[in-house]
One Martini backbone bead per residue (centre of mass of N, CA, C, O) as a GRO file, in nm:
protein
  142
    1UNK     BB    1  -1.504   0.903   0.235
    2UNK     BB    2  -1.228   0.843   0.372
    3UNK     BB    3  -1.131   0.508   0.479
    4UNK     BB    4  -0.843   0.679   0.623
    5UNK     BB    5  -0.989   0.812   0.792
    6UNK     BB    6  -0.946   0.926   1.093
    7UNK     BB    7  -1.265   1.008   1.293
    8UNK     BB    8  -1.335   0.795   1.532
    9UNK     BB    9  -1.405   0.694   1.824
   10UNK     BB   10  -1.438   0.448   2.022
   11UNK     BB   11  -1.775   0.423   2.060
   12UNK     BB   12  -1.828   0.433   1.756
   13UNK     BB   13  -1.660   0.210   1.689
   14UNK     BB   14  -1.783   0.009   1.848
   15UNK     BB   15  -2.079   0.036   1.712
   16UNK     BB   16  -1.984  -0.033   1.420
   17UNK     BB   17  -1.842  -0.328   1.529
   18UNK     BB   18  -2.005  -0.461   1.789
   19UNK     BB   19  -1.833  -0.360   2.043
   20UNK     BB   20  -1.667  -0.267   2.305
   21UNK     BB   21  -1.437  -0.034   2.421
   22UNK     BB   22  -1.257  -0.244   2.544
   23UNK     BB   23  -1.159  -0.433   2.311
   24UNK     BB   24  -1.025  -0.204   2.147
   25UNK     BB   25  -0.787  -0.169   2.370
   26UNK     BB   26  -0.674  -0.422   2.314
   27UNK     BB   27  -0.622  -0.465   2.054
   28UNK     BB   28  -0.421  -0.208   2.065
   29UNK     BB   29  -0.236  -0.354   2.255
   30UNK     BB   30  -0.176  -0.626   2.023
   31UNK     BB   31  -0.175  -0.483   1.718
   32UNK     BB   32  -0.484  -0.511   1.530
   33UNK     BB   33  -0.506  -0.206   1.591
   34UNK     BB   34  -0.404   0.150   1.453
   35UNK     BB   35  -0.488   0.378   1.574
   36UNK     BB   36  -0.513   0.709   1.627
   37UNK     BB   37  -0.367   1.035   1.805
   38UNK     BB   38  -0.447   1.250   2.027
   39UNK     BB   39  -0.320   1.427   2.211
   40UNK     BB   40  -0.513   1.299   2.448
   41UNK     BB   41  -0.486   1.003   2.360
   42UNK     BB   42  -0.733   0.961   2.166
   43UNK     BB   43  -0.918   0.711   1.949
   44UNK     BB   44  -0.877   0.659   1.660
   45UNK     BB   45  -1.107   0.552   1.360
   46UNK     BB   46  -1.117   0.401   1.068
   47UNK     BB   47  -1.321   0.219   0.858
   48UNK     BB   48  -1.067   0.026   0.838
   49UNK     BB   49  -1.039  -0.056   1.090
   50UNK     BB   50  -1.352  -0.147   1.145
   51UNK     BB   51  -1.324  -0.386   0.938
   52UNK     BB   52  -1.108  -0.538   1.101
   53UNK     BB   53  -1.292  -0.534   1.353
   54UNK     BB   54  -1.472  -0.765   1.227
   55UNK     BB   55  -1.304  -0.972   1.120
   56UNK     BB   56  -1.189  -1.043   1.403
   57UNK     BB   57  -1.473  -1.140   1.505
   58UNK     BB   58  -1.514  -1.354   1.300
   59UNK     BB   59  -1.294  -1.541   1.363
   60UNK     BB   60  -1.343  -1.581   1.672
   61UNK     BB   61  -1.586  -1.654   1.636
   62UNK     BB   62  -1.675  -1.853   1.383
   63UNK     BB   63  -1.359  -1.992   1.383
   64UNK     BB   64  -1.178  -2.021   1.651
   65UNK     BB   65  -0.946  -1.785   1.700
   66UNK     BB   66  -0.722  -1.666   1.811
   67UNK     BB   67  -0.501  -1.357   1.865
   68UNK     BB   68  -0.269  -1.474   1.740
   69UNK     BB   69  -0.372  -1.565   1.444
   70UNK     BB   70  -0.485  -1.305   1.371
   71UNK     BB   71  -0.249  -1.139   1.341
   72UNK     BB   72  -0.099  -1.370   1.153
   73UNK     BB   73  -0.318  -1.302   0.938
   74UNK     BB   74  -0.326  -1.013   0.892
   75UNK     BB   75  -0.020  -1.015   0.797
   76UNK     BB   76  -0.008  -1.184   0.564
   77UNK     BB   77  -0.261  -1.015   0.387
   78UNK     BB   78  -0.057  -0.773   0.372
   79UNK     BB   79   0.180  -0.954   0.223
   80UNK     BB   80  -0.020  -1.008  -0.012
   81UNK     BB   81  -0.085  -0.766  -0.098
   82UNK     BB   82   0.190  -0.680  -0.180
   83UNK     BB   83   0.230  -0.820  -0.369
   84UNK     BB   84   0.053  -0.833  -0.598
   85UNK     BB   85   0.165  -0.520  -0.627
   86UNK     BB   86   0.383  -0.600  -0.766
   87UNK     BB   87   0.355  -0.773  -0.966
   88UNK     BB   88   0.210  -0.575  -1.130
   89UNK     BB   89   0.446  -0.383  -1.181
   90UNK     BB   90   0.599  -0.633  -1.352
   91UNK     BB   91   0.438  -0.671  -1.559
   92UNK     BB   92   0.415  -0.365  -1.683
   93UNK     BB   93   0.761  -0.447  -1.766
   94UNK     BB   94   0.718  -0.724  -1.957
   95UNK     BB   95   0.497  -0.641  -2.148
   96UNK     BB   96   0.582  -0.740  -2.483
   97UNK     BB   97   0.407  -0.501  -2.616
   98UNK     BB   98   0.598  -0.303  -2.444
   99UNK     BB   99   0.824  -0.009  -2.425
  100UNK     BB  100   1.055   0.119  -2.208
  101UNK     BB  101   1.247   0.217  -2.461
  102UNK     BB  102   1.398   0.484  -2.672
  103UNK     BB  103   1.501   0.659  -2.913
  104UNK     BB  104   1.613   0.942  -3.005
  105UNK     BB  105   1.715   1.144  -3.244
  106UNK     BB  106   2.003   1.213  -3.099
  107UNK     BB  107   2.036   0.921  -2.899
  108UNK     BB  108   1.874   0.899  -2.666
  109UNK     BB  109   1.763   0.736  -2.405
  110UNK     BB  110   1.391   0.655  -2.364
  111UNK     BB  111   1.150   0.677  -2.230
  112UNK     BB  112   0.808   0.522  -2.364
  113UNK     BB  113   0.721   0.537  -2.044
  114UNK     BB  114   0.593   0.568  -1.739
  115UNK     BB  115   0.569   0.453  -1.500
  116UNK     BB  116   0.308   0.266  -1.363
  117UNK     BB  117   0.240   0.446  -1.067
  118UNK     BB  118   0.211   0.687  -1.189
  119UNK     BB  119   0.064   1.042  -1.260
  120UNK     BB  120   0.051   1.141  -1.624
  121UNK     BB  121   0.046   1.269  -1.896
  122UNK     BB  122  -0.032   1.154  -2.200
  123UNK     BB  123   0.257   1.123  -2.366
  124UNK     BB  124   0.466   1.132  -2.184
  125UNK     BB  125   0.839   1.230  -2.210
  126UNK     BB  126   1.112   1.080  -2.033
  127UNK     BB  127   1.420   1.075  -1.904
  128UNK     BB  128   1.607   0.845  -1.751
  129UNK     BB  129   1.861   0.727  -1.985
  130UNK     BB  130   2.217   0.801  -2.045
  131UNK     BB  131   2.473   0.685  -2.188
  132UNK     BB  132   2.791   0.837  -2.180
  133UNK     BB  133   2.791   0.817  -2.503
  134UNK     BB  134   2.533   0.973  -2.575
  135UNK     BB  135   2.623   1.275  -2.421
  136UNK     BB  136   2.942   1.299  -2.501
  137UNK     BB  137   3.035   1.062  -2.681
  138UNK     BB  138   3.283   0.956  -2.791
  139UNK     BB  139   3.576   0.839  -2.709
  140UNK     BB  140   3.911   0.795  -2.802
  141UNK     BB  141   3.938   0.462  -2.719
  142UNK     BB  142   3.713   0.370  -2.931
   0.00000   0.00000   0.00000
């Protein structure tokens, strides 16, 4: 089951949390966890969130942090996990053993591969940019 699926109502999700029913409607008050909402107000939790509220217990209980301080802790976490994937697709453009761009025959400029986030077919070859000068021919001007 996709982790990212809310599907966990608030009694299910305090008991795999370890945690009252009344606890997670406060996390949900103060922005530590954000279920998602049926039509009737109720809410859902999905395993990631369950997860979350673990961690903020673990931090509470064992580390003795306060629930301002969990929250910019959850909020930088989730900060530096998207750095991280930046990072990532940024190597990913400057490996120089990779060419991002190259000539086709009639003198186009081509991606040598596709974006490196996106998912097709293995060889697939996209035009990305053609500079006008390659498109239209040279100017008089030229």
């Amino acid at each position: 089951m996709d982790e990212d699926a809310k599907v966990y109502v608030i009694s299910v999700a305090a008991q795999l949390a370890g945690m009252h029913p009344q606890t997670l409607r406060q996390y949900d008050r103060l922005g530590l966890v954000q279920p998602a909402r049926t039509r009737g107000r109720g809410r859902r939790y999905s395993m990631r969130d369950i997860q979350v509220l673990r961690e903020v217990q673990r931090l509470s209980q064992d580390e003795g942090v306060n629930l301002a301080g969990i929250k910019r802790i959850l909020e930088l976490e989730a900060e530096v996990r998207a750095a991280r994937r930046q990072v990532e697709f940024l190597r990913t453009l400057v490996d120089p053993g990779r060419r991002v761009f190259r000539a086709d025959p009639t003198g186009n400029v081509v991606a040598d591969r596709l974006h490196p986030l996106a998912e097709a077919a293995p060889n697939r070859r996209t035009v990305r940019w053609a500079p006008r000068q390659l498109t239209r021919g040279p100017s008089r001007t030229d």
